[in-house]
PDB file of C-alpha atoms in Angstrom:
ATOM      1  CA  UNK A1212     112.186  29.783 104.742  1.00  0.00           C
ATOM      2  CA  UNK A1213     108.453  28.471 104.814  1.00  0.00           C
ATOM      3  CA  UNK A1214     107.075  27.139 101.853  1.00  0.00           C
ATOM      4  CA  UNK A1215     104.368  30.466 102.375  1.00  0.00           C
ATOM      5  CA  UNK A1216     106.882  32.343 100.834  1.00  0.00           C
ATOM      6  CA  UNK A1217     107.783  30.574  98.004  1.00  0.00           C
ATOM      7  CA  UNK A1218     105.870  32.574  94.488  1.00  0.00           C
ATOM      8  CA  UNK A1219     103.662  30.038  92.483  1.00  0.00           C
ATOM      9  CA  UNK A1220     105.409  28.752  89.084  1.00  0.00           C
ATOM     10  CA  UNK A1221     102.925  29.991  86.231  1.00  0.00           C
ATOM     11  CA  UNK A1222     103.115  28.187  82.837  1.00  0.00           C
ATOM     12  CA  UNK A1223     102.120  29.480  79.565  1.00  0.00           C
ATOM     13  CA  UNK A1224      98.673  28.199  78.566  1.00  0.00           C
ATOM     14  CA  UNK A1225      98.131  27.680  74.746  1.00  0.00           C
ATOM     15  CA  UNK A1226      95.588  29.698  73.386  1.00  0.00           C
ATOM     16  CA  UNK A1227      93.276  29.273  70.115  1.00  0.00           C
ATOM     17  CA  UNK A1228      95.171  31.802  68.014  1.00  0.00           C
ATOM     18  CA  UNK A1229      97.931  29.535  68.107  1.00  0.00           C
ATOM     19  CA  UNK A1230      96.071  26.183  67.390  1.00  0.00           C
ATOM     20  CA  UNK A1231      94.795  27.978  64.666  1.00  0.00           C
ATOM     21  CA  UNK A1232      98.230  29.243  63.779  1.00  0.00           C
ATOM     22  CA  UNK A1233      99.177  25.620  63.231  1.00  0.00           C
ATOM     23  CA  UNK A1234      96.540  24.860  60.587  1.00  0.00           C
ATOM     24  CA  UNK A1235      98.047  24.677  56.817  1.00  0.00           C
ATOM     25  CA  UNK A1236      96.859  27.279  54.907  1.00  0.00           C
ATOM     26  CA  UNK A1237      94.963  26.909  51.875  1.00  0.00           C
ATOM     27  CA  UNK A1238      96.604  28.539  48.151  1.00  0.00           C
ATOM     28  CA  UNK A1239      95.044  31.307  46.442  1.00  0.00           C
ATOM     29  CA  UNK A1240      95.352  30.944  42.706  1.00  0.00           C
ATOM     30  CA  UNK A1241      96.556  34.406  41.177  1.00  0.00           C
ATOM     31  CA  UNK A1242      95.256  35.219  37.295  1.00  0.00           C
ATOM     32  CA  UNK A1243      97.717  37.413  35.389  1.00  0.00           C
ATOM     33  CA  UNK A1244      96.371  39.426  32.614  1.00  0.00           C
ATOM     34  CA  UNK A1245      97.667  41.647  30.414  1.00  0.00           C
ATOM     35  CA  UNK A1246      94.856  44.506  31.450  1.00  0.00           C
ATOM     36  CA  UNK A1247      94.352  45.918  34.993  1.00  0.00           C
ATOM     37  CA  UNK A1248      91.998  45.193  37.365  1.00  0.00           C
ATOM     38  CA  UNK A1249      88.058  45.259  36.535  1.00  0.00           C
ATOM     39  CA  UNK A1250      89.167  45.554  32.964  1.00  0.00           C
ATOM     40  CA  UNK A1251      88.470  43.000  30.258  1.00  0.00           C
ATOM     41  CA  UNK A1252      85.419  41.310  29.180  1.00  0.00           C
ATOM     42  CA  UNK A1253      83.255  39.488  31.608  1.00  0.00           C
ATOM     43  CA  UNK A1254      80.385  37.387  31.046  1.00  0.00           C
ATOM     44  CA  UNK A1255      78.211  38.766  33.489  1.00  0.00           C
ATOM     45  CA  UNK A1256      78.552  42.473  32.065  1.00  0.00           C
ATOM     46  CA  UNK A1257      75.693  41.870  29.253  1.00  0.00           C
ATOM     47  CA  UNK A1258      72.526  44.080  29.456  1.00  0.00           C
ATOM     48  CA  UNK A1259      69.735  42.262  31.012  1.00  0.00           C
ATOM     49  CA  UNK A1260      66.231  44.062  30.466  1.00  0.00           C
ATOM     50  CA  UNK A1261      64.170  44.928  33.275  1.00  0.00           C
ATOM     51  CA  UNK A1262      61.046  42.692  34.882  1.00  0.00           C
ATOM     52  CA  UNK A1263      58.416  43.455  32.318  1.00  0.00           C
ATOM     53  CA  UNK A1264      60.423  44.202  29.066  1.00  0.00           C
ATOM     54  CA  UNK A1265      62.108  42.756  26.158  1.00  0.00           C
ATOM     55  CA  UNK A1266      64.756  42.984  24.314  1.00  0.00           C
ATOM     56  CA  UNK A1267      64.598  44.854  21.176  1.00  0.00           C
ATOM     57  CA  UNK A1268      65.517  42.038  18.001  1.00  0.00           C
ATOM     58  CA  UNK A1269      67.181  43.603  15.671  1.00  0.00           C
ATOM     59  CA  UNK A1270      67.625  40.710  13.306  1.00  0.00           C
ATOM     60  CA  UNK A1271      64.102  41.914  11.963  1.00  0.00           C
ATOM     61  CA  UNK A1272      64.085  43.587   8.417  1.00  0.00           C
ATOM     62  CA  UNK A1273      63.485  47.154   8.687  1.00  0.00           C
ATOM     63  CA  UNK A1274      61.993  46.983   5.141  1.00  0.00           C
ATOM     64  CA  UNK A1275      61.119  50.833   3.981  1.00  0.00           C
ATOM     65  CA  UNK A1276      62.668  52.269   7.465  1.00  0.00           C
ATOM     66  CA  UNK A1277      65.789  51.426   6.927  1.00  0.00           C
ATOM     67  CA  UNK A1278      68.448  54.012   7.266  1.00  0.00           C
ATOM     68  CA  UNK A1279      69.821  53.787   3.886  1.00  0.00           C
ATOM     69  CA  UNK A1280      66.703  53.378   2.159  1.00  0.00           C
ATOM     70  CA  UNK A1281      65.237  57.221   3.650  1.00  0.00           C
ATOM     71  CA  UNK A1282      68.379  58.326   2.054  1.00  0.00           C
ATOM     72  CA  UNK A1283      68.542  57.124  -0.847  1.00  0.00           C
ATOM     73  CA  UNK A1284      64.915  58.463  -1.848  1.00  0.00           C
ATOM     74  CA  UNK A1285      64.585  62.184  -2.138  1.00  0.00           C
ATOM     75  CA  UNK A1286      61.009  61.921  -2.110  1.00  0.00           C
ATOM     76  CA  UNK A1287      60.504  60.388   1.555  1.00  0.00           C
ATOM     77  CA  UNK A1288      60.384  63.060   3.883  1.00  0.00           C
ATOM     78  CA  UNK A1289      59.903  62.145   8.078  1.00  0.00           C
ATOM     79  CA  UNK A1290      57.001  63.317  10.063  1.00  0.00           C
ATOM     80  CA  UNK A1291      56.459  63.191  13.799  1.00  0.00           C
ATOM     81  CA  UNK A1292      52.892  62.636  14.948  1.00  0.00           C
ATOM     82  CA  UNK A1293      51.971  63.132  18.263  1.00  0.00           C
ATOM     83  CA  UNK A1294      48.680  61.536  19.164  1.00  0.00           C
ATOM     84  CA  UNK A1295      46.580  61.208  22.620  1.00  0.00           C
ATOM     85  CA  UNK A1296      46.461  57.553  24.338  1.00  0.00           C
ATOM     86  CA  UNK A1297      42.986  56.856  23.299  1.00  0.00           C
ATOM     87  CA  UNK A1298      43.974  56.565  19.749  1.00  0.00           C
ATOM     88  CA  UNK A1299      45.681  53.312  18.403  1.00  0.00           C
ATOM     89  CA  UNK A1300      47.744  52.825  15.292  1.00  0.00           C
ATOM     90  CA  UNK A1301      45.082  51.063  13.646  1.00  0.00           C
ATOM     91  CA  UNK A1302      42.578  54.064  14.036  1.00  0.00           C
ATOM     92  CA  UNK A1303      44.891  56.015  11.782  1.00  0.00           C
ATOM     93  CA  UNK A1304      44.598  53.976   8.477  1.00  0.00           C
ATOM     94  CA  UNK A1305      42.838  55.824   5.855  1.00  0.00           C
ATOM     95  CA  UNK A1306      43.287  59.310   7.855  1.00  0.00           C
ATOM     96  CA  UNK A1307      43.122  61.802   4.915  1.00  0.00           C
ATOM     97  CA  UNK A1308      44.797  65.565   5.527  1.00  0.00           C
ATOM     98  CA  UNK A1309      45.457  68.527   3.621  1.00  0.00           C
ATOM     99  CA  UNK A1310      48.883  69.209   2.601  1.00  0.00           C
ATOM    100  CA  UNK A1311      50.544  70.948   5.526  1.00  0.00           C
ATOM    101  CA  UNK A1312      52.364  73.996   5.274  1.00  0.00           C
ATOM    102  CA  UNK A1313      55.892  74.497   7.630  1.00  0.00           C
ATOM    103  CA  UNK A1314      55.299  78.282   6.978  1.00  0.00           C
ATOM    104  CA  UNK A1315      52.184  78.481   9.416  1.00  0.00           C
ATOM    105  CA  UNK A1316      50.173  76.714  11.925  1.00  0.00           C
ATOM    106  CA  UNK A1317      46.859  75.495  10.596  1.00  0.00           C
ATOM    107  CA  UNK A1318      44.051  72.500  10.922  1.00  0.00           C
ATOM    108  CA  UNK A1319      44.623  69.991   8.187  1.00  0.00           C
ATOM    109  CA  UNK A1320      41.910  67.248   9.098  1.00  0.00           C
ATOM    110  CA  UNK A1321      39.819  65.370  11.488  1.00  0.00           C
ATOM    111  CA  UNK A1322      39.193  62.142  12.992  1.00  0.00           C
ATOM    112  CA  UNK A1323      36.132  61.169  14.790  1.00  0.00           C
ATOM    113  CA  UNK A1324      36.008  58.262  16.989  1.00  0.00           C
ATOM    114  CA  UNK A1325      33.057  56.863  18.881  1.00  0.00           C
ATOM    115  CA  UNK A1326      31.805  60.107  21.292  1.00  0.00           C
ATOM    116  CA  UNK A1327      34.939  61.874  20.392  1.00  0.00           C
ATOM    117  CA  UNK A1328      36.354  64.249  17.841  1.00  0.00           C
ATOM    118  CA  UNK A1329      39.957  65.040  17.456  1.00  0.00           C
ATOM    119  CA  UNK A1330      41.595  67.745  15.443  1.00  0.00           C
ATOM    120  CA  UNK A1331      44.885  67.246  13.156  1.00  0.00           C
ATOM    121  CA  UNK A1332      47.211  70.296  13.354  1.00  0.00           C
ATOM    122  CA  UNK A1333      50.387  71.131  11.247  1.00  0.00           C
ATOM    123  CA  UNK A1334      52.611  73.224  13.753  1.00  0.00           C
ATOM    124  CA  UNK A1335      54.899  75.770  12.071  1.00  0.00           C
ATOM    125  CA  UNK A1336      58.599  75.782  12.638  1.00  0.00           C
ATOM    126  CA  UNK A1337      58.206  79.190  15.106  1.00  0.00           C
ATOM    127  CA  UNK A1338      54.700  78.915  15.918  1.00  0.00           C
ATOM    128  CA  UNK A1339      53.671  76.968  19.144  1.00  0.00           C
ATOM    129  CA  UNK A1340      50.952  79.185  20.626  1.00  0.00           C
ATOM    130  CA  UNK A1341      48.176  77.777  19.022  1.00  0.00           C
ATOM    131  CA  UNK A1342      47.950  74.347  19.981  1.00  0.00           C
ATOM    132  CA  UNK A1343      51.194  73.721  21.986  1.00  0.00           C
ATOM    133  CA  UNK A1344      53.911  71.021  20.836  1.00  0.00           C
ATOM    134  CA  UNK A1345      56.698  72.864  21.824  1.00  0.00           C
ATOM    135  CA  UNK A1346      58.246  69.703  23.225  1.00  0.00           C
ATOM    136  CA  UNK A1347      58.290  68.306  19.965  1.00  0.00           C
ATOM    137  CA  UNK A1348      61.328  70.625  18.544  1.00  0.00           C
ATOM    138  CA  UNK A1349      63.718  68.322  20.820  1.00  0.00           C
ATOM    139  CA  UNK A1350      62.813  65.249  19.808  1.00  0.00           C
ATOM    140  CA  UNK A1351      65.145  63.118  17.242  1.00  0.00           C
ATOM    141  CA  UNK A1352      64.423  60.361  15.053  1.00  0.00           C
ATOM    142  CA  UNK A1353      66.113  56.856  15.303  1.00  0.00           C
ATOM    143  CA  UNK A1354      66.305  54.432  12.422  1.00  0.00           C
ATOM    144  CA  UNK A1355      67.315  50.563  11.961  1.00  0.00           C
ATOM    145  CA  UNK A1356      70.654  50.386   9.821  1.00  0.00           C
ATOM    146  CA  UNK A1357      70.705  46.877   8.339  1.00  0.00           C
ATOM    147  CA  UNK A1358      74.116  47.498   7.446  1.00  0.00           C
ATOM    148  CA  UNK A1359      75.353  47.943  11.227  1.00  0.00           C
ATOM    149  CA  UNK A1360      73.269  44.730  12.134  1.00  0.00           C
ATOM    150  CA  UNK A1361      69.483  46.512  12.679  1.00  0.00           C
ATOM    151  CA  UNK A1362      71.505  48.921  14.906  1.00  0.00           C
ATOM    152  CA  UNK A1363      69.279  52.514  15.581  1.00  0.00           C
ATOM    153  CA  UNK A1364      71.159  55.175  14.239  1.00  0.00           C
ATOM    154  CA  UNK A1365      70.341  59.117  13.760  1.00  0.00           C
ATOM    155  CA  UNK A1366      68.248  59.512  10.786  1.00  0.00           C
ATOM    156  CA  UNK A1367      70.170  60.894   7.996  1.00  0.00           C
ATOM    157  CA  UNK A1368      66.847  63.878   7.381  1.00  0.00           C
ATOM    158  CA  UNK A1369      65.509  66.362   9.571  1.00  0.00           C
ATOM    159  CA  UNK A1370      61.901  66.138  10.176  1.00  0.00           C
ATOM    160  CA  UNK A1371      59.901  67.866   7.786  1.00  0.00           C
ATOM    161  CA  UNK A1372      56.385  68.165   9.428  1.00  0.00           C
ATOM    162  CA  UNK A1373      55.195  67.996  13.057  1.00  0.00           C
ATOM    163  CA  UNK A1374      51.670  66.687  13.231  1.00  0.00           C
ATOM    164  CA  UNK A1375      49.588  67.088  16.464  1.00  0.00           C
ATOM    165  CA  UNK A1376      46.241  65.319  17.151  1.00  0.00           C
ATOM    166  CA  UNK A1377      44.462  66.928  19.888  1.00  0.00           C
ATOM    167  CA  UNK A1378      40.886  66.338  20.933  1.00  0.00           C
ATOM    168  CA  UNK A1379      38.561  69.657  20.330  1.00  0.00           C
ATOM    169  CA  UNK A1380      37.470  71.615  23.761  1.00  0.00           C
ATOM    170  CA  UNK A1381      33.916  70.903  24.948  1.00  0.00           C
ATOM    171  CA  UNK A1382      31.254  73.006  24.209  1.00  0.00           C
ATOM    172  CA  UNK A1383      28.507  73.746  26.428  1.00  0.00           C
ATOM    173  CA  UNK A1384      25.266  72.618  25.171  1.00  0.00           C
ATOM    174  CA  UNK A1385      22.236  75.357  25.737  1.00  0.00           C
ATOM    175  CA  UNK A1386      18.707  73.434  26.481  1.00  0.00           C
ATOM    176  CA  UNK A1387      16.687  73.959  24.152  1.00  0.00           C
ATOM    177  CA  UNK A1388      13.481  75.452  26.075  1.00  0.00           C
ATOM    178  CA  UNK A1389      14.967  77.706  28.333  1.00  0.00           C
ATOM    179  CA  UNK A1390      12.672  80.667  29.421  1.00  0.00           C
ATOM    180  CA  UNK A1391      14.016  84.379  28.422  1.00  0.00           C
ATOM    181  CA  UNK A1392      15.071  86.101  31.813  1.00  0.00           C
ATOM    182  CA  UNK A1393      15.213  90.017  29.806  1.00  0.00           C
ATOM    183  CA  UNK A1394      15.503  90.937  26.461  1.00  0.00           C
ATOM    184  CA  UNK A1395      16.058  94.318  25.119  1.00  0.00           C
ATOM    185  CA  UNK A1396      13.335  96.023  22.824  1.00  0.00           C
ATOM    186  CA  UNK A1397      14.341  96.137  19.449  1.00  0.00           C
ATOM    187  CA  UNK A1398      16.511  99.768  18.818  1.00  0.00           C
ATOM    188  CA  UNK A1399      15.018 101.871  15.802  1.00  0.00           C
ATOM    189  CA  UNK A1400      16.735 102.230  12.436  1.00  0.00           C
ATOM    190  CA  UNK A1401      17.101 105.609  11.087  1.00  0.00           C
ATOM    191  CA  UNK A1402      17.645 106.142   7.286  1.00  0.00           C
ATOM    192  CA  UNK A1403      21.520 107.567   6.413  1.00  0.00           C
ATOM    193  CA  UNK A1404      20.044 110.546   4.552  1.00  0.00           C
ATOM    194  CA  UNK A1405      18.002 111.876   7.559  1.00  0.00           C
ATOM    195  CA  UNK A1406      21.110 111.497  10.020  1.00  0.00           C
ATOM    196  CA  UNK A1407      23.631 114.516   9.822  1.00  0.00           C
ATOM    197  CA  UNK A1408      26.832 113.965  11.392  1.00  0.00           C
ATOM    198  CA  UNK A1409      28.237 117.086  14.166  1.00  0.00           C
ATOM    199  CA  UNK A1410      31.789 116.311  15.567  1.00  0.00           C
ATOM    200  CA  UNK A1411      32.475 118.054  18.870  1.00  0.00           C
ATOM    201  CA  UNK A1412      35.606 117.164  20.405  1.00  0.00           C
ATOM    202  CA  UNK A1413      35.580 117.402  24.204  1.00  0.00           C
ATOM    203  CA  UNK A1414      36.375 121.122  25.298  1.00  0.00           C
ATOM    204  CA  UNK A1415      35.494 122.725  22.096  1.00  0.00           C
ATOM    205  CA  UNK A1416      33.020 124.864  21.269  1.00  0.00           C
ATOM    206  CA  UNK A1417      31.948 127.114  18.594  1.00  0.00           C
ATOM    207  CA  UNK A1418      32.628 131.090  18.401  1.00  0.00           C
ATOM    208  CA  UNK A1419      29.124 132.109  19.246  1.00  0.00           C
ATOM    209  CA  UNK A1420      29.049 129.784  22.321  1.00  0.00           C
ATOM    210  CA  UNK A1421      32.402 130.720  23.656  1.00  0.00           C
ATOM    211  CA  UNK A1422      31.133 134.551  24.067  1.00  0.00           C
ATOM    212  CA  UNK A1423      28.094 133.323  26.029  1.00  0.00           C
ATOM    213  CA  UNK A1424      29.703 131.144  28.386  1.00  0.00           C
ATOM    214  CA  UNK A1425      32.956 133.308  28.779  1.00  0.00           C
ATOM    215  CA  UNK A1426      31.681 134.266  32.136  1.00  0.00           C
ATOM    216  CA  UNK A1427      33.727 134.707  35.055  1.00  0.00           C
ATOM    217  CA  UNK A1428      33.113 132.300  37.687  1.00  0.00           C
ATOM    218  CA  UNK A1429      32.759 133.792  41.435  1.00  0.00           C
ATOM    219  CA  UNK A1430      34.847 131.858  44.039  1.00  0.00           C
ATOM    220  CA  UNK A1431      34.597 131.876  47.718  1.00  0.00           C
ATOM    221  CA  UNK A1432      38.109 132.555  49.160  1.00  0.00           C
ATOM    222  CA  UNK A1433      38.670 132.461  52.844  1.00  0.00           C
ATOM    223  CA  UNK A1434      40.680 135.896  53.650  1.00  0.00           C
ATOM    224  CA  UNK A1435      43.815 135.226  55.921  1.00  0.00           C
ATOM    225  CA  UNK A1436      44.307 137.594  58.636  1.00  0.00           C
ATOM    226  CA  UNK A1437      47.609 138.669  56.866  1.00  0.00           C
ATOM    227  CA  UNK A1438      45.501 139.502  53.711  1.00  0.00           C
ATOM    228  CA  UNK A1439      43.044 141.251  56.042  1.00  0.00           C
ATOM    229  CA  UNK A1440      46.040 143.654  57.480  1.00  0.00           C
ATOM    230  CA  UNK A1441      47.444 144.484  54.357  1.00  0.00           C
ATOM    231  CA  UNK A1442      44.117 145.727  52.849  1.00  0.00           C
ATOM    232  CA  UNK A1443      43.563 147.885  56.093  1.00  0.00           C
ATOM    233  CA  UNK A1444      46.804 149.201  55.764  1.00  0.00           C
ATOM    234  CA  UNK A1445      46.201 150.108  52.026  1.00  0.00           C
ATOM    235  CA  UNK A1446      43.321 152.428  52.875  1.00  0.00           C
ATOM    236  CA  UNK A1447      44.706 154.118  55.659  1.00  0.00           C
ATOM    237  CA  UNK A1448      47.651 155.289  52.995  1.00  0.00           C
ATOM    238  CA  UNK A1449      44.988 155.904  50.211  1.00  0.00           C
ATOM    239  CA  UNK A1450      45.551 159.214  49.272  1.00  0.00           C
ATOM    240  CA  UNK A1451      42.433 161.960  49.110  1.00  0.00           C
ATOM    241  CA  UNK A1452      42.119 162.939  45.287  1.00  0.00           C
ATOM    242  CA  UNK A1453      39.397 163.539  43.254  1.00  0.00           C
ATOM    243  CA  UNK A1454      35.829 162.419  43.416  1.00  0.00           C
ATOM    244  CA  UNK A1455      35.421 159.613  40.922  1.00  0.00           C
ATOM    245  CA  UNK A1456      32.536 160.275  38.789  1.00  0.00           C
ATOM    246  CA  UNK A1457      29.492 157.985  39.657  1.00  0.00           C
ATOM    247  CA  UNK A1458      27.059 156.737  37.077  1.00  0.00           C
ATOM    248  CA  UNK A1459      23.526 158.686  37.792  1.00  0.00           C
ATOM    249  CA  UNK A1460      24.869 161.624  38.742  1.00  0.00           C
ATOM    250  CA  UNK A1461      24.251 165.202  36.883  1.00  0.00           C
ATOM    251  CA  UNK A1462      27.448 167.133  36.137  1.00  0.00           C
ATOM    252  CA  UNK A1463      27.416 170.540  37.456  1.00  0.00           C
ATOM    253  CA  UNK A1464      27.442 173.612  34.641  1.00  0.00           C
ATOM    254  CA  UNK A1465      30.924 175.374  34.812  1.00  0.00           C
ATOM    255  CA  UNK A1466      30.311 179.410  34.332  1.00  0.00           C
ATOM    256  CA  UNK A1467      31.517 181.203  31.082  1.00  0.00           C
ATOM    257  CA  UNK A1468      33.221 184.337  31.487  1.00  0.00           C
ATOM    258  CA  UNK A1469      32.585 186.726  28.863  1.00  0.00           C
ATOM    259  CA  UNK A1470      35.448 188.046  27.479  1.00  0.00           C
ATOM    260  CA  UNK A1471      35.840 191.398  26.447  1.00  0.00           C
ATOM    261  CA  UNK A1472      35.205 193.228  23.149  1.00  0.00           C
TER     262      UNK A1472
END
């Protein structure tokens, strides 16, 4: 046999996978805990405030706003006040208002700031159509509690009064020297002893005028062809009777028969 017919002998090539498999694997440490996966305490789970915000310090003494102090004091009420953005807390110092009532909406005071004037309104329990403030019904109050390390808790009392500070609506100013375009002349006034009252409702007439005004109206009706034929038939069938007496004609004298003696 010739050497051309001999098949080439293939040798197994070493791949990269075989080389990598020969490297020793690193051992992984497993931590076995009593709880399941993704459970337990993690030091990175603590709340972090967003940028520009500061975490509230609960170590501050709450003083008169403490939850227990508000609950134990029967003379303390919780008021909810809504103020505009232009009003600061210092502007409300020394503000005097009338004792508000929870049964009706009323204006209880006023506040003047530079070129603006504000009204202080007390909102009733079910009346918010005058000045608004219906969103205040769904607001609750949170107070810090010293026994729980300053954590905020729901207030032990309900909100007693809802106060709204609102700006007065602008009133258009009238020019002082505005010319009068038109003015009606003054109406004359008459003394009451000269005036006579006469009540005549619509459609009512007195007895004297009713007879004089009760006149039949002549209305022109367009006669239909059927009506005309009915009138013609009626005239044709009308029997000849006695002549009717016409006004203006003198009656004929009847002859009297002499009775025998």
